[in-house]
């Protein structure tokens, strides 16, 4: 049983059985990006053709989703390869001009392999308020820090100045809410970026509903830190695989 990026000591303690079959087939990096797009689309990262994901490869190039296709329809063969400046060097589609945001984040954050930007519904609600959603349950605490809020909307991010401003505002944080815009999530791996992205949208959705009922009792910062500290570093065990299997069952062509 292979689980890349997971804490093997943790698994040996809590999940000692190897299982009767592989949880996922071996995936190429293009297949991983395509699956990440698909599963996040189902989680609410589905603002029509908006949004982009980059995966930095070992040679300094990037994989990215094409501009023309929704996250819910693309396949592995649609994924583009970009040079260090964000220009297409492999693939049959175009890249969004807003890719500058990703280039700037990758340039500033050498610890980051994955950058996600989209306008998910509930994250966008909180970004419009300029407020950070409280943590009201343990699923919202799977990441141990608050998102930073970039509270100035100055237009779309295809311009170098604006993309760089967002990257600077993100700083060393794991995620950011962009005022009147959406969200940016980064990670050291696809698994980690996936967990952060779904946790942010879950947290934003639940917090809105709790506060619509008049409010609740948020978890303490100490509990959030302890909970997220166990999961964010290595990814919640088996979660990425489960979401990928679900998507592959729905549409096996995602791997083509």
mmCIF file of N, CA and C in Angstrom, residues 94-196:
data_model
loop_
_atom_site.group_PDB
_atom_site.id
_atom_site.type_symbol
_atom_site.label_atom_id
_atom_site.label_comp_id
_atom_site.label_asym_id
_atom_site.label_seq_id
_atom_site.Cartn_x
_atom_site.Cartn_y
_atom_site.Cartn_z
ATOM 1 N N UNK A 94 -4.945 27.173 -24.812
ATOM 2 C CA UNK A 94 -4.328 28.427 -24.377
ATOM 3 C C UNK A 94 -4.315 28.510 -22.858
ATOM 4 N N UNK A 95 -3.455 29.382 -22.348
ATOM 5 C CA UNK A 95 -3.389 29.603 -20.908
ATOM 6 C C UNK A 95 -3.980 30.968 -20.590
ATOM 7 N N UNK A 96 -4.672 31.072 -19.475
ATOM 8 C CA UNK A 96 -5.263 32.328 -19.065
ATOM 9 C C UNK A 96 -4.206 33.414 -18.883
ATOM 10 N N UNK A 97 -4.507 34.667 -19.238
ATOM 11 C CA UNK A 97 -3.552 35.743 -18.964
ATOM 12 C C UNK A 97 -3.325 35.967 -17.481
ATOM 13 N N UNK A 98 -4.244 35.467 -16.646
ATOM 14 C CA UNK A 98 -4.093 35.617 -15.202
ATOM 15 C C UNK A 98 -3.060 34.658 -14.621
ATOM 16 N N UNK A 99 -2.377 33.904 -15.463
ATOM 17 C CA UNK A 99 -1.341 32.985 -14.977
ATOM 18 C C UNK A 99 -0.211 33.732 -14.291
ATOM 19 N N UNK A 100 -0.144 35.043 -14.539
ATOM 20 C CA UNK A 100 0.904 35.843 -13.900
ATOM 21 C C UNK A 100 0.878 35.724 -12.384
ATOM 22 N N UNK A 101 -0.330 35.621 -11.821
ATOM 23 C CA UNK A 101 -0.445 35.440 -10.379
ATOM 24 C C UNK A 101 0.327 34.210 -9.926
ATOM 25 N N UNK A 102 0.204 33.111 -10.650
ATOM 26 C CA UNK A 102 0.876 31.865 -10.280
ATOM 27 C C UNK A 102 2.385 32.000 -10.409
ATOM 28 N N UNK A 103 2.829 32.605 -11.506
ATOM 29 C CA UNK A 103 4.256 32.797 -11.711
ATOM 30 C C UNK A 103 4.849 33.597 -10.554
ATOM 31 N N UNK A 104 4.146 34.645 -10.140
ATOM 32 C CA UNK A 104 4.647 35.478 -9.054
ATOM 33 C C UNK A 104 4.676 34.728 -7.725
ATOM 34 N N UNK A 105 3.647 33.925 -7.454
ATOM 35 C CA UNK A 105 3.644 33.149 -6.211
ATOM 36 C C UNK A 105 4.769 32.120 -6.226
ATOM 37 N N UNK A 106 4.918 31.393 -7.331
ATOM 38 C CA UNK A 106 5.993 30.401 -7.414
ATOM 39 C C UNK A 106 7.368 31.054 -7.285
ATOM 40 N N UNK A 107 7.531 32.242 -7.850
ATOM 41 C CA UNK A 107 8.817 32.943 -7.758
ATOM 42 C C UNK A 107 9.157 33.313 -6.324
ATOM 43 N N UNK A 108 8.137 33.660 -5.546
ATOM 44 C CA UNK A 108 8.356 34.084 -4.166
ATOM 45 C C UNK A 108 8.400 32.918 -3.183
ATOM 46 N N UNK A 109 7.774 31.800 -3.546
ATOM 47 C CA UNK A 109 7.621 30.685 -2.623
ATOM 48 C C UNK A 109 8.212 29.413 -3.223
ATOM 49 N N UNK A 110 9.490 29.177 -2.957
ATOM 50 C CA UNK A 110 10.138 27.993 -3.519
ATOM 51 C C UNK A 110 9.726 26.715 -2.791
ATOM 52 N N UNK A 111 9.037 26.856 -1.655
ATOM 53 C CA UNK A 111 8.515 25.699 -0.940
ATOM 54 C C UNK A 111 7.205 25.206 -1.538
ATOM 55 N N UNK A 112 6.620 25.984 -2.429
ATOM 56 C CA UNK A 112 5.299 25.697 -2.978
ATOM 57 C C UNK A 112 5.422 24.986 -4.316
ATOM 58 N N UNK A 113 4.714 23.879 -4.460
ATOM 59 C CA UNK A 113 4.649 23.181 -5.747
ATOM 60 C C UNK A 113 3.317 23.401 -6.445
ATOM 61 N N UNK A 114 2.263 23.652 -5.674
ATOM 62 C CA UNK A 114 0.921 23.782 -6.243
ATOM 63 C C UNK A 114 0.325 25.125 -5.840
ATOM 64 N N UNK A 115 -0.241 25.826 -6.837
ATOM 65 C CA UNK A 115 -0.972 27.067 -6.579
ATOM 66 C C UNK A 115 -2.365 26.924 -7.194
ATOM 67 N N UNK A 116 -3.381 27.220 -6.404
ATOM 68 C CA UNK A 116 -4.778 27.134 -6.834
ATOM 69 C C UNK A 116 -5.420 28.509 -6.701
ATOM 70 N N UNK A 117 -6.092 28.953 -7.751
ATOM 71 C CA UNK A 117 -6.893 30.170 -7.657
ATOM 72 C C UNK A 117 -8.240 29.932 -8.329
ATOM 73 N N UNK A 118 -9.302 30.308 -7.631
ATOM 74 C CA UNK A 118 -10.639 30.226 -8.197
ATOM 75 C C UNK A 118 -11.556 31.114 -7.376
ATOM 76 N N UNK A 119 -12.839 31.102 -7.730
ATOM 77 C CA UNK A 119 -13.839 31.923 -7.055
ATOM 78 C C UNK A 119 -14.921 31.020 -6.473
ATOM 79 N N UNK A 120 -14.566 30.118 -5.552
ATOM 80 C CA UNK A 120 -15.573 29.233 -4.977
ATOM 81 C C UNK A 120 -16.626 30.040 -4.224
ATOM 82 N N UNK A 121 -17.841 29.528 -4.226
ATOM 83 C CA UNK A 121 -18.983 30.314 -3.750
ATOM 84 C C UNK A 121 -18.814 30.828 -2.329
ATOM 85 N N UNK A 122 -18.512 29.937 -1.403
ATOM 86 C CA UNK A 122 -18.536 30.337 0.009
ATOM 87 C C UNK A 122 -17.277 31.081 0.405
ATOM 88 N N UNK A 123 -16.157 30.740 -0.163
ATOM 89 C CA UNK A 123 -14.942 31.531 0.068
ATOM 90 C C UNK A 123 -15.125 32.938 -0.474
ATOM 91 N N UNK A 124 -15.829 33.052 -1.606
ATOM 92 C CA UNK A 124 -16.067 34.366 -2.194
ATOM 93 C C UNK A 124 -16.995 35.204 -1.324
ATOM 94 N N UNK A 125 -17.949 34.563 -0.645
ATOM 95 C CA UNK A 125 -18.812 35.292 0.282
ATOM 96 C C UNK A 125 -17.982 35.966 1.367
ATOM 97 N N UNK A 126 -17.069 35.202 1.959
ATOM 98 C CA UNK A 126 -16.250 35.768 3.037
ATOM 99 C C UNK A 126 -15.232 36.759 2.498
ATOM 100 N N UNK A 127 -14.713 36.526 1.296
ATOM 101 C CA UNK A 127 -13.772 37.494 0.731
ATOM 102 C C UNK A 127 -14.465 38.830 0.479
ATOM 103 N N UNK A 128 -15.761 38.789 0.172
ATOM 104 C CA UNK A 128 -16.507 40.030 -0.053
ATOM 105 C C UNK A 128 -16.698 40.820 1.237
ATOM 106 N N UNK A 129 -16.702 40.122 2.375
ATOM 107 C CA UNK A 129 -16.853 40.816 3.661
ATOM 108 C C UNK A 129 -15.521 41.296 4.216
ATOM 109 N N UNK A 130 -14.427 40.731 3.705
ATOM 110 C CA UNK A 130 -13.116 41.069 4.243
ATOM 111 C C UNK A 130 -12.863 40.472 5.608
ATOM 112 N N UNK A 131 -13.649 39.455 5.967
ATOM 113 C CA UNK A 131 -13.527 38.835 7.283
ATOM 114 C C UNK A 131 -13.051 37.390 7.165
ATOM 115 N N UNK A 132 -12.441 36.900 8.231
ATOM 116 C CA UNK A 132 -11.998 35.507 8.292
ATOM 117 C C UNK A 132 -13.096 34.661 8.921
ATOM 118 N N UNK A 133 -13.527 33.561 8.287
ATOM 119 C CA UNK A 133 -14.579 32.727 8.884
ATOM 120 C C UNK A 133 -14.076 32.000 10.117
ATOM 121 N N UNK A 134 -14.843 32.004 11.202
ATOM 122 C CA UNK A 134 -14.454 31.234 12.385
ATOM 123 C C UNK A 134 -14.459 29.730 12.097
ATOM 124 N N UNK A 135 -13.816 28.987 12.969
ATOM 125 C CA UNK A 135 -13.773 27.522 12.868
ATOM 126 C C UNK A 135 -14.803 26.949 13.824
ATOM 127 N N UNK A 136 -15.841 26.329 13.253
ATOM 128 C CA UNK A 136 -16.940 25.828 14.070
ATOM 129 C C UNK A 136 -16.987 24.310 14.178
ATOM 130 N N UNK A 137 -16.126 23.585 13.470
ATOM 131 C CA UNK A 137 -16.144 22.128 13.604
ATOM 132 C C UNK A 137 -14.769 21.577 13.258
ATOM 133 N N UNK A 138 -14.588 20.271 13.475
ATOM 134 C CA UNK A 138 -13.259 19.697 13.300
ATOM 135 C C UNK A 138 -12.840 19.633 11.841
ATOM 136 N N UNK A 139 -13.788 19.485 10.913
ATOM 137 C CA UNK A 139 -13.417 19.470 9.500
ATOM 138 C C UNK A 139 -12.872 20.828 9.079
ATOM 139 N N UNK A 140 -13.419 21.900 9.628
ATOM 140 C CA UNK A 140 -12.897 23.236 9.347
ATOM 141 C C UNK A 140 -11.515 23.446 9.942
ATOM 142 N N UNK A 141 -11.109 22.560 10.854
ATOM 143 C CA UNK A 141 -9.826 22.697 11.546
ATOM 144 C C UNK A 141 -8.751 21.785 10.982
ATOM 145 N N UNK A 142 -8.991 21.203 9.797
ATOM 146 C CA UNK A 142 -7.991 20.302 9.230
ATOM 147 C C UNK A 142 -6.745 21.041 8.760
ATOM 148 N N UNK A 143 -6.833 22.358 8.667
ATOM 149 C CA UNK A 143 -5.668 23.213 8.434
ATOM 150 C C UNK A 143 -5.559 24.139 9.638
ATOM 151 N N UNK A 144 -4.357 24.336 10.134
ATOM 152 C CA UNK A 144 -4.183 24.898 11.470
ATOM 153 C C UNK A 144 -4.000 26.402 11.535
ATOM 154 N N UNK A 145 -4.208 27.129 10.442
ATOM 155 C CA UNK A 145 -4.045 28.575 10.474
ATOM 156 C C UNK A 145 -5.228 29.250 9.790
ATOM 157 N N UNK A 146 -5.381 30.537 10.073
ATOM 158 C CA UNK A 146 -6.390 31.335 9.387
ATOM 159 C C UNK A 146 -5.870 31.774 8.023
ATOM 160 N N UNK A 147 -6.788 31.948 7.056
ATOM 161 C CA UNK A 147 -6.363 32.564 5.805
ATOM 162 C C UNK A 147 -6.051 34.032 6.009
ATOM 163 N N UNK A 148 -5.068 34.527 5.275
ATOM 164 C CA UNK A 148 -4.806 35.962 5.277
ATOM 165 C C UNK A 148 -5.831 36.621 4.367
ATOM 166 N N UNK A 149 -6.235 37.848 4.675
ATOM 167 C CA UNK A 149 -7.199 38.576 3.854
ATOM 168 C C UNK A 149 -6.476 39.707 3.128
ATOM 169 N N UNK A 150 -6.505 39.652 1.808
ATOM 170 C CA UNK A 150 -5.971 40.744 0.993
ATOM 171 C C UNK A 150 -7.153 41.646 0.678
ATOM 172 N N UNK A 151 -7.205 42.816 1.330
ATOM 173 C CA UNK A 151 -8.443 43.589 1.387
ATOM 174 C C UNK A 151 -8.530 44.712 0.364
ATOM 175 N N UNK A 152 -7.820 44.586 -0.748
ATOM 176 C CA UNK A 152 -7.905 45.606 -1.783
ATOM 177 C C UNK A 152 -8.163 44.953 -3.132
ATOM 178 N N UNK A 153 -9.254 45.332 -3.765
ATOM 179 C CA UNK A 153 -9.531 44.841 -5.112
ATOM 180 C C UNK A 153 -9.164 45.926 -6.112
ATOM 181 N N UNK A 154 -8.210 45.617 -6.976
ATOM 182 C CA UNK A 154 -7.741 46.609 -7.949
ATOM 183 C C UNK A 154 -7.879 46.085 -9.376
ATOM 184 N N UNK A 155 -8.680 45.059 -9.557
ATOM 185 C CA UNK A 155 -8.878 44.528 -10.895
ATOM 186 C C UNK A 155 -8.353 43.115 -11.009
ATOM 187 N N UNK A 156 -8.439 42.547 -12.221
ATOM 188 C CA UNK A 156 -7.970 41.188 -12.456
ATOM 189 C C UNK A 156 -6.457 41.135 -12.372
ATOM 190 N N UNK A 157 -5.910 39.925 -12.263
ATOM 191 C CA UNK A 157 -4.502 39.777 -11.868
ATOM 192 C C UNK A 157 -3.573 39.430 -13.025
ATOM 193 N N UNK A 158 -4.007 39.700 -14.275
ATOM 194 C CA UNK A 158 -3.102 39.379 -15.372
ATOM 195 C C UNK A 158 -1.943 40.360 -15.483
ATOM 196 N N UNK A 159 -2.100 41.561 -14.890
ATOM 197 C CA UNK A 159 -1.017 42.527 -14.910
ATOM 198 C C UNK A 159 0.034 42.155 -13.873
ATOM 199 N N UNK A 160 1.304 42.351 -14.215
ATOM 200 C CA UNK A 160 2.382 41.960 -13.325
ATOM 201 C C UNK A 160 2.266 42.645 -11.972
ATOM 202 N N UNK A 161 1.901 43.913 -11.965
ATOM 203 C CA UNK A 161 1.809 44.659 -10.717
ATOM 204 C C UNK A 161 0.777 44.057 -9.782
ATOM 205 N N UNK A 162 -0.389 43.697 -10.336
ATOM 206 C CA UNK A 162 -1.460 43.184 -9.497
ATOM 207 C C UNK A 162 -1.196 41.755 -9.053
ATOM 208 N N UNK A 163 -0.683 40.924 -9.962
ATOM 209 C CA UNK A 163 -0.338 39.562 -9.584
ATOM 210 C C UNK A 163 0.719 39.537 -8.501
ATOM 211 N N UNK A 164 1.695 40.432 -8.619
ATOM 212 C CA UNK A 164 2.763 40.491 -7.635
ATOM 213 C C UNK A 164 2.245 40.988 -6.285
ATOM 214 N N UNK A 165 1.278 41.912 -6.324
ATOM 215 C CA UNK A 165 0.704 42.426 -5.078
ATOM 216 C C UNK A 165 -0.016 41.319 -4.313
ATOM 217 N N UNK A 166 -0.746 40.470 -5.029
ATOM 218 C CA UNK A 166 -1.433 39.355 -4.375
ATOM 219 C C UNK A 166 -0.421 38.366 -3.807
ATOM 220 N N UNK A 167 0.620 38.071 -4.573
ATOM 221 C CA UNK A 167 1.656 37.146 -4.108
ATOM 222 C C UNK A 167 2.343 37.685 -2.861
ATOM 223 N N UNK A 168 2.574 38.996 -2.835
ATOM 224 C CA UNK A 168 3.186 39.620 -1.660
ATOM 225 C C UNK A 168 2.259 39.541 -0.459
ATOM 226 N N UNK A 169 0.959 39.782 -0.683
ATOM 227 C CA UNK A 169 -0.015 39.709 0.406
ATOM 228 C C UNK A 169 -0.119 38.293 0.972
ATOM 229 N N UNK A 170 -0.005 37.293 0.114
ATOM 230 C CA UNK A 170 -0.030 35.902 0.577
ATOM 231 C C UNK A 170 1.127 35.630 1.516
ATOM 232 N N UNK A 171 2.292 36.179 1.178
ATOM 233 C CA UNK A 171 3.461 35.988 2.026
ATOM 234 C C UNK A 171 3.793 34.528 2.213
ATOM 235 N N UNK A 172 3.998 34.120 3.459
ATOM 236 C CA UNK A 172 4.321 32.732 3.782
ATOM 237 C C UNK A 172 3.095 31.945 4.231
ATOM 238 N N UNK A 173 1.914 32.512 4.001
ATOM 239 C CA UNK A 173 0.680 31.863 4.437
ATOM 240 C C UNK A 173 0.295 30.707 3.516
ATOM 241 N N UNK A 174 -0.624 29.875 3.990
ATOM 242 C CA UNK A 174 -1.072 28.694 3.254
ATOM 243 C C UNK A 174 -2.227 29.000 2.313
ATOM 244 N N UNK A 175 -2.946 30.071 2.600
ATOM 245 C CA UNK A 175 -4.126 30.401 1.807
ATOM 246 C C UNK A 175 -4.467 31.858 2.039
ATOM 247 N N UNK A 176 -5.251 32.423 1.109
ATOM 248 C CA UNK A 176 -5.653 33.817 1.209
ATOM 249 C C UNK A 176 -7.039 33.996 0.630
ATOM 250 N N UNK A 177 -7.791 34.901 1.236
ATOM 251 C CA UNK A 177 -9.053 35.375 0.684
ATOM 252 C C UNK A 177 -8.783 36.721 0.027
ATOM 253 N N UNK A 178 -9.164 36.856 -1.236
ATOM 254 C CA UNK A 178 -8.908 38.075 -1.996
ATOM 255 C C UNK A 178 -10.176 38.912 -2.028
ATOM 256 N N UNK A 179 -10.109 40.127 -1.532
ATOM 257 C CA UNK A 179 -11.292 40.975 -1.403
ATOM 258 C C UNK A 179 -12.058 41.063 -2.710
ATOM 259 N N UNK A 180 -13.378 40.770 -2.630
ATOM 260 C CA UNK A 180 -14.276 40.878 -3.779
ATOM 261 C C UNK A 180 -13.826 40.031 -4.960
ATOM 262 N N UNK A 181 -13.153 38.937 -4.679
ATOM 263 C CA UNK A 181 -12.543 38.176 -5.779
ATOM 264 C C UNK A 181 -12.655 36.670 -5.592
ATOM 265 N N UNK A 182 -11.992 36.116 -4.610
ATOM 266 C CA UNK A 182 -11.993 34.665 -4.471
ATOM 267 C C UNK A 182 -10.909 34.212 -3.518
ATOM 268 N N UNK A 183 -10.253 33.124 -3.848
ATOM 269 C CA UNK A 183 -9.284 32.518 -2.937
ATOM 270 C C UNK A 183 -8.032 32.085 -3.676
ATOM 271 N N UNK A 184 -6.922 32.070 -2.952
ATOM 272 C CA UNK A 184 -5.656 31.494 -3.410
ATOM 273 C C UNK A 184 -5.209 30.496 -2.363
ATOM 274 N N UNK A 185 -4.865 29.288 -2.803
ATOM 275 C CA UNK A 185 -4.382 28.238 -1.906
ATOM 276 C C UNK A 185 -3.078 27.703 -2.464
ATOM 277 N N UNK A 186 -2.103 27.475 -1.613
ATOM 278 C CA UNK A 186 -0.830 26.906 -2.056
ATOM 279 C C UNK A 186 -0.531 25.653 -1.246
ATOM 280 N N UNK A 187 0.354 24.818 -1.778
ATOM 281 C CA UNK A 187 0.729 23.603 -1.075
ATOM 282 C C UNK A 187 2.029 23.036 -1.592
ATOM 283 N N UNK A 188 2.652 22.226 -0.780
ATOM 284 C CA UNK A 188 3.891 21.584 -1.173
ATOM 285 C C UNK A 188 3.690 20.340 -2.005
ATOM 286 N N UNK A 189 2.433 19.897 -2.130
ATOM 287 C CA UNK A 189 2.093 18.718 -2.924
ATOM 288 C C UNK A 189 0.641 18.826 -3.350
ATOM 289 N N UNK A 190 0.245 17.990 -4.299
ATOM 290 C CA UNK A 190 -1.146 17.962 -4.725
ATOM 291 C C UNK A 190 -2.041 17.557 -3.558
ATOM 292 N N UNK A 191 -1.629 16.568 -2.809
ATOM 293 C CA UNK A 191 -2.413 16.098 -1.664
ATOM 294 C C UNK A 191 -2.637 17.226 -0.651
ATOM 295 N N UNK A 192 -1.592 17.942 -0.325
ATOM 296 C CA UNK A 192 -1.716 19.006 0.662
ATOM 297 C C UNK A 192 -2.580 20.160 0.142
ATOM 298 N N UNK A 193 -2.376 20.540 -1.119
ATOM 299 C CA UNK A 193 -3.174 21.620 -1.701
ATOM 300 C C UNK A 193 -4.647 21.239 -1.756
ATOM 301 N N UNK A 194 -4.929 19.983 -2.075
ATOM 302 C CA UNK A 194 -6.315 19.502 -2.100
ATOM 303 C C UNK A 194 -6.962 19.648 -0.730
ATOM 304 N N UNK A 195 -6.278 19.197 0.317
ATOM 305 C CA UNK A 195 -6.834 19.281 1.660
ATOM 306 C C UNK A 195 -7.107 20.728 2.043
ATOM 307 N N UNK A 196 -6.161 21.606 1.740
ATOM 308 C CA UNK A 196 -6.342 23.015 2.098
ATOM 309 C C UNK A 196 -7.514 23.635 1.337
#
